PDB file of C-alpha atoms in Angstrom:
ATOM      1  CA  MET W 238     -13.158  18.798 -18.609  1.00 80.00           C
ATOM      2  CA  ALA W 239     -14.534  15.838 -20.510  1.00 88.00           C
ATOM      3  CA  ILE W 240     -11.120  14.971 -21.931  1.00 91.00           C
ATOM      4  CA  ASP W 241      -9.676  14.774 -18.396  1.00 93.00           C
ATOM      5  CA  ILE W 242     -12.417  12.366 -17.324  1.00 94.00           C
ATOM      6  CA  ALA W 243     -11.743  10.229 -20.387  1.00 95.00           C
ATOM      7  CA  LEU W 244      -7.989  10.221 -19.727  1.00 96.00           C
ATOM      8  CA  ARG W 245      -8.471   9.207 -16.078  1.00 96.00           C
ATOM      9  CA  ALA W 246     -10.689   6.331 -17.114  1.00 97.00           C
ATOM     10  CA  ALA W 247      -8.164   5.261 -19.757  1.00 97.00           C
ATOM     11  CA  VAL W 248      -5.298   5.352 -17.246  1.00 97.00           C
ATOM     12  CA  ASP W 249      -7.313   3.234 -14.807  1.00 97.00           C
ATOM     13  CA  GLU W 250      -8.160   0.783 -17.572  1.00 98.00           C
ATOM     14  CA  SER W 251      -4.513   0.524 -18.673  1.00 98.00           C
ATOM     15  CA  LEU W 252      -3.325  -0.077 -15.107  1.00 97.00           C
ATOM     16  CA  ALA W 253      -5.970  -2.736 -14.549  1.00 97.00           C
ATOM     17  CA  ALA W 254      -4.799  -4.455 -17.759  1.00 98.00           C
ATOM     18  CA  TYR W 255      -1.093  -4.120 -16.751  1.00 97.00           C
ATOM     19  CA  ALA W 256      -0.473  -1.945 -19.817  1.00 98.00           C
ATOM     20  CA  THR W 257       1.889   0.211 -17.799  1.00 97.00           C
ATOM     21  CA  THR W 258       3.652   1.940 -20.698  1.00 98.00           C
ATOM     22  CA  ASN W 259       0.321   3.102 -22.030  1.00 98.00           C
ATOM     23  CA  ALA W 260      -0.782   4.151 -18.552  1.00 98.00           C
ATOM     24  CA  VAL W 261       2.366   6.262 -18.116  1.00 98.00           C
ATOM     25  CA  PHE W 262       1.880   8.005 -21.468  1.00 98.00           C
ATOM     26  CA  LEU W 263      -1.760   8.832 -20.784  1.00 98.00           C
ATOM     27  CA  ALA W 264      -1.124   9.901 -17.190  1.00 98.00           C
ATOM     28  CA  GLU W 265       1.614  12.268 -18.355  1.00 98.00           C
ATOM     29  CA  ARG W 266      -0.864  13.850 -20.789  1.00 97.00           C
ATOM     30  CA  LEU W 267      -3.429  14.104 -17.993  1.00 97.00           C
ATOM     31  CA  LEU W 268      -1.023  15.848 -15.610  1.00 97.00           C
ATOM     32  CA  ALA W 269      -0.048  18.329 -18.313  1.00 96.00           C
ATOM     33  CA  SER W 270      -3.716  19.091 -18.910  1.00 95.00           C
ATOM     34  CA  SER W 271      -4.870  19.042 -15.275  1.00 96.00           C
ATOM     35  CA  PRO W 272      -2.060  19.415 -12.667  1.00 96.00           C
ATOM     36  CA  THR W 273      -4.097  18.297  -9.653  1.00 96.00           C
ATOM     37  CA  PRO W 274      -3.147  16.016  -6.719  1.00 96.00           C
ATOM     38  CA  GLU W 275      -5.319  13.281  -8.272  1.00 96.00           C
ATOM     39  CA  SER W 276      -3.471  13.572 -11.593  1.00 97.00           C
ATOM     40  CA  LYS W 277      -0.147  13.385  -9.752  1.00 98.00           C
ATOM     41  CA  TYR W 278      -1.356  10.290  -7.932  1.00 97.00           C
ATOM     42  CA  LEU W 279      -2.376   8.558 -11.146  1.00 98.00           C
ATOM     43  CA  LEU W 280       0.955   9.333 -12.831  1.00 98.00           C
ATOM     44  CA  ALA W 281       2.927   8.243  -9.765  1.00 98.00           C
ATOM     45  CA  THR W 282       0.881   5.038  -9.642  1.00 98.00           C
ATOM     46  CA  ALA W 283       1.695   4.388 -13.295  1.00 98.00           C
ATOM     47  CA  TYR W 284       5.395   5.122 -12.734  1.00 98.00           C
ATOM     48  CA  HIS W 285       5.415   2.834  -9.694  1.00 98.00           C
ATOM     49  CA  ALA W 286       3.755   0.041 -11.645  1.00 98.00           C
ATOM     50  CA  ALA W 287       6.370   0.499 -14.382  1.00 98.00           C
ATOM     51  CA  GLY W 288       9.195   0.203 -11.843  1.00 97.00           C
ATOM     52  CA  GLN W 289      10.144   3.881 -12.153  1.00 98.00           C
ATOM     53  CA  THR W 290      10.213   4.630  -8.436  1.00 98.00           C
ATOM     54  CA  HIS W 291      12.401   7.742  -8.707  1.00 98.00           C
ATOM     55  CA  ARG W 292       9.934   9.345 -11.101  1.00 98.00           C
ATOM     56  CA  ALA W 293       6.970   8.433  -8.922  1.00 98.00           C
ATOM     57  CA  TYR W 294       8.730   9.993  -5.938  1.00 98.00           C
ATOM     58  CA  ALA W 295       9.526  13.182  -7.859  1.00 98.00           C
ATOM     59  CA  VAL W 296       5.940  13.599  -9.076  1.00 98.00           C
ATOM     60  CA  LEU W 297       4.492  13.211  -5.576  1.00 97.00           C
ATOM     61  CA  SER W 298       6.873  15.534  -3.731  1.00 96.00           C
ATOM     62  CA  PRO W 299       5.512  17.361  -1.844  1.00 93.00           C
ATOM     63  CA  ALA W 300       2.394  15.261  -1.205  1.00 95.00           C
ATOM     64  CA  THR W 301      -0.744  17.071  -0.047  1.00 92.00           C
ATOM     65  CA  THR W 302      -3.399  14.331   0.226  1.00 93.00           C
ATOM     66  CA  PRO W 303      -3.460  11.141   2.336  1.00 94.00           C
ATOM     67  CA  LYS W 304      -3.183   8.707  -0.568  1.00 94.00           C
ATOM     68  CA  ASN W 305      -0.415  10.777  -2.158  1.00 96.00           C
ATOM     69  CA  ARG W 306       1.473  10.800   1.150  1.00 95.00           C
ATOM     70  CA  TYR W 307       1.085   7.024   1.427  1.00 96.00           C
ATOM     71  CA  LEU W 308       2.459   6.391  -2.052  1.00 97.00           C
ATOM     72  CA  LEU W 309       5.228   8.937  -1.415  1.00 97.00           C
ATOM     73  CA  ALA W 310       6.132   6.969   1.722  1.00 97.00           C
ATOM     74  CA  VAL W 311       6.248   3.736  -0.271  1.00 98.00           C
ATOM     75  CA  CYS W 312       8.540   5.281  -2.874  1.00 98.00           C
ATOM     76  CA  ALA W 313      10.737   7.029  -0.293  1.00 98.00           C
ATOM     77  CA  PHE W 314      11.142   3.751   1.582  1.00 98.00           C
ATOM     78  CA  LYS W 315      12.154   1.897  -1.556  1.00 98.00           C
ATOM     79  CA  LEU W 316      14.697   4.634  -2.271  1.00 98.00           C
ATOM     80  CA  GLY W 317      16.167   4.352   1.234  1.00 98.00           C
ATOM     81  CA  LYS W 318      14.750   7.689   2.425  1.00 98.00           C
ATOM     82  CA  LEU W 319      13.548   6.250   5.722  1.00 98.00           C
ATOM     83  CA  GLN W 320      12.931   9.462   7.633  1.00 97.00           C
ATOM     84  CA  GLU W 321      10.997  11.022   4.787  1.00 97.00           C
ATOM     85  CA  ALA W 322       8.913   7.870   4.408  1.00 97.00           C
ATOM     86  CA  GLU W 323       8.071   7.868   8.110  1.00 97.00           C
ATOM     87  CA  ASN W 324       7.252  11.579   8.106  1.00 96.00           C
ATOM     88  CA  ALA W 325       4.855  11.144   5.199  1.00 96.00           C
ATOM     89  CA  LEU W 326       2.965   8.398   7.040  1.00 95.00           C
ATOM     90  CA  LEU W 327       2.835  10.248  10.331  1.00 93.00           C
ATOM     91  CA  ALA W 328       1.474  13.338   8.560  1.00 92.00           C
ATOM     92  CA  GLY W 329      -1.665  11.345   7.785  1.00 85.00           C
ATOM     93  CA  ALA W 330      -1.798   8.789   5.021  1.00 73.00           C
ATOM     94  CA  SER W 331      -4.653   6.413   5.758  1.00 76.00           C
ATOM     95  CA  GLY W 332      -8.359   5.899   5.874  1.00 70.00           C
ATOM     96  CA  VAL W 333      -9.715   8.780   3.789  1.00 70.00           C
ATOM     97  CA  GLU W 334      -9.880   9.912   0.181  1.00 64.00           C
ATOM     98  CA  GLY W 335      -9.161   6.438  -1.146  1.00 71.00           C
ATOM     99  CA  ALA W 336      -5.978   6.024   0.888  1.00 73.00           C
ATOM    100  CA  PRO W 337      -5.047   2.588   2.247  1.00 81.00           C
ATOM    101  CA  SER W 338      -6.310   1.592   5.657  1.00 85.00           C
ATOM    102  CA  GLU W 339      -4.373   2.212   8.864  1.00 91.00           C
ATOM    103  CA  ALA W 340      -3.276  -1.430   8.823  1.00 92.00           C
ATOM    104  CA  TYR W 341      -1.178  -0.920   5.702  1.00 94.00           C
ATOM    105  CA  CYS W 342       0.350   2.222   7.152  1.00 95.00           C
ATOM    106  CA  ALA W 343       1.277   0.264  10.278  1.00 95.00           C
ATOM    107  CA  LEU W 344       2.834  -2.451   8.117  1.00 96.00           C
ATOM    108  CA  LEU W 345       4.935   0.074   6.237  1.00 97.00           C
ATOM    109  CA  LEU W 346       5.931   1.836   9.456  1.00 97.00           C
ATOM    110  CA  GLY W 347       7.072  -1.531  10.759  1.00 97.00           C
ATOM    111  CA  GLN W 348       9.196  -2.064   7.660  1.00 98.00           C
ATOM    112  CA  ILE W 349      10.679   1.414   8.014  1.00 98.00           C
ATOM    113  CA  CYS W 350      11.545   0.912  11.681  1.00 98.00           C
ATOM    114  CA  ARG W 351      13.017  -2.506  11.002  1.00 97.00           C
ATOM    115  CA  ALA W 352      15.207  -1.109   8.217  1.00 97.00           C
ATOM    116  CA  GLY W 353      16.399   1.536  10.697  1.00 97.00           C
ATOM    117  CA  ASN W 354      17.205  -1.129  13.339  1.00 97.00           C
ATOM    118  CA  ARG W 355      14.412   0.052  15.648  1.00 97.00           C
ATOM    119  CA  ASN W 356      13.198  -3.469  16.189  1.00 97.00           C
ATOM    120  CA  GLN W 357      11.051  -2.866  19.270  1.00 96.00           C
ATOM    121  CA  LYS W 358       9.104  -0.144  17.492  1.00 97.00           C
ATOM    122  CA  ALA W 359       8.895  -2.310  14.375  1.00 97.00           C
ATOM    123  CA  THR W 360       7.376  -5.130  16.435  1.00 96.00           C
ATOM    124  CA  GLU W 361       4.733  -2.758  17.811  1.00 96.00           C
ATOM    125  CA  HIS W 362       3.768  -1.612  14.325  1.00 96.00           C
ATOM    126  CA  PHE W 363       3.589  -5.166  12.953  1.00 96.00           C
ATOM    127  CA  LEU W 364       1.349  -6.236  15.824  1.00 95.00           C
ATOM    128  CA  ARG W 365      -0.858  -3.218  15.236  1.00 94.00           C
ATOM    129  CA  ALA W 366      -1.111  -4.087  11.534  1.00 93.00           C
ATOM    130  CA  LEU W 367      -2.231  -7.616  12.370  1.00 93.00           C
ATOM    131  CA  GLU W 368      -4.757  -6.437  14.929  1.00 90.00           C
ATOM    132  CA  LEU W 369      -6.329  -4.183  12.301  1.00 90.00           C
ATOM    133  CA  GLN W 370      -6.046  -6.612   9.400  1.00 90.00           C
ATOM    134  CA  PRO W 371      -5.202 -10.255  10.227  1.00 90.00           C
ATOM    135  CA  ALA W 372      -4.742 -11.023   6.524  1.00 89.00           C
ATOM    136  CA  LEU W 373      -1.450  -9.078   6.519  1.00 91.00           C
ATOM    137  CA  TRP W 374       0.664 -12.205   6.667  1.00 90.00           C
ATOM    138  CA  THR W 375       3.730 -10.159   5.744  1.00 93.00           C
ATOM    139  CA  ALA W 376       3.531  -8.524   9.163  1.00 94.00           C
ATOM    140  CA  TYR W 377       3.505 -11.940  10.835  1.00 91.00           C
ATOM    141  CA  GLU W 378       6.515 -13.089   8.835  1.00 94.00           C
ATOM    142  CA  ASN W 379       8.426 -10.012   9.941  1.00 95.00           C
ATOM    143  CA  LEU W 380       7.473 -10.669  13.555  1.00 94.00           C
ATOM    144  CA  CYS W 381       8.864 -14.181  13.268  1.00 93.00           C
ATOM    145  CA  GLN W 382      12.109 -12.882  11.826  1.00 94.00           C
ATOM    146  CA  LEU W 383      12.385 -10.404  14.693  1.00 94.00           C
ATOM    147  CA  GLY W 384      12.026 -13.243  17.193  1.00 92.00           C
ATOM    148  CA  ALA W 385       8.544 -12.412  18.442  1.00 87.00           C
ATOM    149  CA  ASP W 386       6.743 -15.384  19.995  1.00 82.00           C
ATOM    150  CA  GLU W 387       3.308 -14.942  18.412  1.00 79.00           C
ATOM    151  CA  ASP W 388       0.953 -17.779  17.502  1.00 76.00           C
ATOM    152  CA  ALA W 389      -0.428 -17.456  13.959  1.00 72.00           C
ATOM    153  CA  ALA W 390      -3.790 -18.739  15.201  1.00 72.00           C
ATOM    154  CA  ARG W 391      -4.167 -15.572  17.275  1.00 73.00           C
ATOM    155  CA  PHE W 392      -4.688 -13.601  14.070  1.00 71.00           C
ATOM    156  CA  PHE W 393      -5.278 -15.976  11.180  1.00 66.00           C
ATOM    157  CA  ARG W 394      -8.698 -17.319  12.100  1.00 62.00           C
ATOM    158  CA  GLU W 395     -12.016 -17.254  10.308  1.00 69.00           C
ATOM    159  CA  ASP W 396     -13.684 -14.973  12.846  1.00 66.00           C
ATOM    160  CA  THR W 397     -10.895 -12.386  12.866  1.00 65.00           C
ATOM    161  CA  LEU W 398     -10.568 -12.411   9.074  1.00 66.00           C
ATOM    162  CA  LEU W 399     -14.301 -11.934   8.599  1.00 70.00           C
ATOM    163  CA  ALA W 400     -14.445  -9.206  11.226  1.00 65.00           C
ATOM    164  CA  ALA W 401     -11.692  -7.262   9.454  1.00 62.00           C
ATOM    165  CA  THR W 402     -13.263  -7.603   6.011  1.00 69.00           C
ATOM    166  CA  PRO W 403     -15.653  -4.769   5.086  1.00 66.00           C
ATOM    167  CA  GLN W 404     -19.035  -5.953   3.895  1.00 59.00           C
ATOM    168  CA  PRO W 405     -20.384  -4.671   0.552  1.00 55.00           C
ATOM    169  CA  GLN W 406     -22.289  -1.808   2.197  1.00 51.00           C
ATOM    170  CA  GLN W 407     -19.173  -0.796   4.136  1.00 49.00           C
ATOM    171  CA  GLN W 408     -17.141  -0.815   0.927  1.00 49.00           C
ATOM    172  CA  HIS W 409     -19.739   1.490  -0.600  1.00 47.00           C
ATOM    173  CA  LEU W 410     -19.373   3.920   2.291  1.00 46.00           C
ATOM    174  CA  LEU W 411     -15.587   3.753   2.465  1.00 49.00           C
ATOM    175  CA  HIS W 412     -15.005   4.125  -1.261  1.00 48.00           C
ATOM    176  CA  PRO W 413     -17.830   6.136  -2.841  1.00 48.00           C
ATOM    177  CA  GLN W 414     -15.612   6.853  -5.852  1.00 48.00           C
ATOM    178  CA  HIS W 415     -16.275   3.273  -6.988  1.00 46.00           C
ATOM    179  CA  ASN W 416     -19.710   4.472  -8.043  1.00 47.00           C
ATOM    180  CA  ASN W 417     -18.147   6.773 -10.614  1.00 48.00           C
ATOM    181  CA  PRO W 418     -18.046   5.044 -14.014  1.00 43.00           C
ATOM    182  CA  ALA W 419     -14.924   7.024 -14.887  1.00 45.00           C
ATOM    183  CA  SER W 420     -13.135   5.478 -11.900  1.00 43.00           C
ATOM    184  CA  SER W 421     -11.792   1.937 -11.657  1.00 41.00           C
ATOM    185  CA  SER W 422      -9.423  -0.187  -9.621  1.00 41.00           C
ATOM    186  CA  HIS W 423      -6.063   1.530  -9.949  1.00 42.00           C
ATOM    187  CA  LEU W 424      -5.730   1.321  -6.145  1.00 38.00           C
ATOM    188  CA  ASN W 425      -5.796  -2.459  -6.471  1.00 40.00           C
ATOM    189  CA  VAL W 426      -2.459  -2.258  -8.276  1.00 38.00           C
ATOM    190  CA  LEU W 427      -0.979  -1.087  -4.970  1.00 38.00           C
ATOM    191  CA  HIS W 428      -2.752  -3.562  -2.733  1.00 39.00           C
ATOM    192  CA  MET W 429      -2.448  -6.907  -4.494  1.00 36.00           C
ATOM    193  CA  GLN W 430      -0.693  -9.379  -2.211  1.00 38.00           C
ATOM    194  CA  GLN W 431      -0.554 -13.156  -2.143  1.00 41.00           C
ATOM    195  CA  LEU W 432      -1.413 -14.651   1.227  1.00 39.00           C
ATOM    196  CA  PRO W 433       0.165 -17.968   2.374  1.00 45.00           C
ATOM    197  CA  THR W 434      -1.643 -20.460   4.532  1.00 42.00           C
ATOM    198  CA  PRO W 435      -1.197 -20.497   8.312  1.00 45.00           C
ATOM    199  CA  THR W 436       0.929 -23.626   8.196  1.00 45.00           C
ATOM    200  CA  GLN W 437       3.650 -21.539   6.575  1.00 45.00           C
ATOM    201  CA  GLY W 438       4.001 -19.268   9.647  1.00 45.00           C
ATOM    202  CA  ARG W 439       7.251 -19.736  11.487  1.00 45.00           C
ATOM    203  CA  ASP W 440       8.865 -21.764   8.705  1.00 47.00           C
ATOM    204  CA  SER W 441       8.567 -18.796   6.355  1.00 43.00           C
ATOM    205  CA  ARG W 442      11.182 -16.712   8.103  1.00 44.00           C
ATOM    206  CA  GLU W 443      13.795 -17.111   5.387  1.00 44.00           C
ATOM    207  CA  ARG W 444      11.405 -16.376   2.520  1.00 45.00           C
ATOM    208  CA  SER W 445      10.128 -12.968   3.592  1.00 46.00           C
ATOM    209  CA  ALA W 446      11.431  -9.798   1.980  1.00 50.00           C
ATOM    210  CA  PRO W 447      14.584  -8.482   3.698  1.00 49.00           C
ATOM    211  CA  PRO W 448      14.620  -5.101   5.440  1.00 49.00           C
ATOM    212  CA  GLY W 449      14.615  -2.319   2.869  1.00 54.00           C
ATOM    213  CA  GLU W 450      12.170  -4.017   0.539  1.00 52.00           C
ATOM    214  CA  TYR W 451       8.524  -3.292   1.172  1.00 54.00           C
ATOM    215  CA  SER W 452       6.749  -6.583   0.460  1.00 55.00           C
ATOM    216  CA  GLY W 453       3.288  -5.285   1.260  1.00 57.00           C
ATOM    217  CA  ILE W 454       2.902  -3.956  -2.305  1.00 48.00           C
ATOM    218  CA  ALA W 455       3.095  -5.973  -5.472  1.00 42.00           C
ATOM    219  CA  THR W 456       5.232  -4.541  -8.242  1.00 40.00           C
ATOM    220  CA  PRO W 457       5.519  -5.714 -11.823  1.00 39.00           C
TER     221      PRO W 457
END
């Protein structure tokens, strides 16, 4: 329906402009009109951006698409539902249908394991996240806090950063929905993250988010 397309575009626009209250209102109207997994994702994204994690979790449960499962895992983790968060990720929550890459899933799995005192497993997931995406400095900070002896230069180098960054043509292939004028960058609301410089590596141990707080996603 044309009205659904217009509402999706308006929700995306509101999220991109940080007009979260407006995004929530419009996304609620959209879900009432078109109760699809995509509509649930947009409303949950708006709730998450507005700091309403419980509502985002309720809308997504049960999640049936990779990106919905990823956001469900994020919300479940923030709510202390560690096993449910892990199950959602292991069910398949990366790489397709606009879902975050495997690196972000590995980062979140590391956070989940660390919060559950499974430090060895957490270390494995953080290392995997860095191998896939060296720009995930949060993973390196967590490794430092867990006592891992890893040199920042192993990951945070120009060649590794460039190799992990999709080129414009790759972005086109990975995210064909960007060609749709009714679609915009609501996924960016989930992925925005400030990256320190390498000189902040081991000295940043005390500044990183404590276990139980997923610092890989920016919230308002």
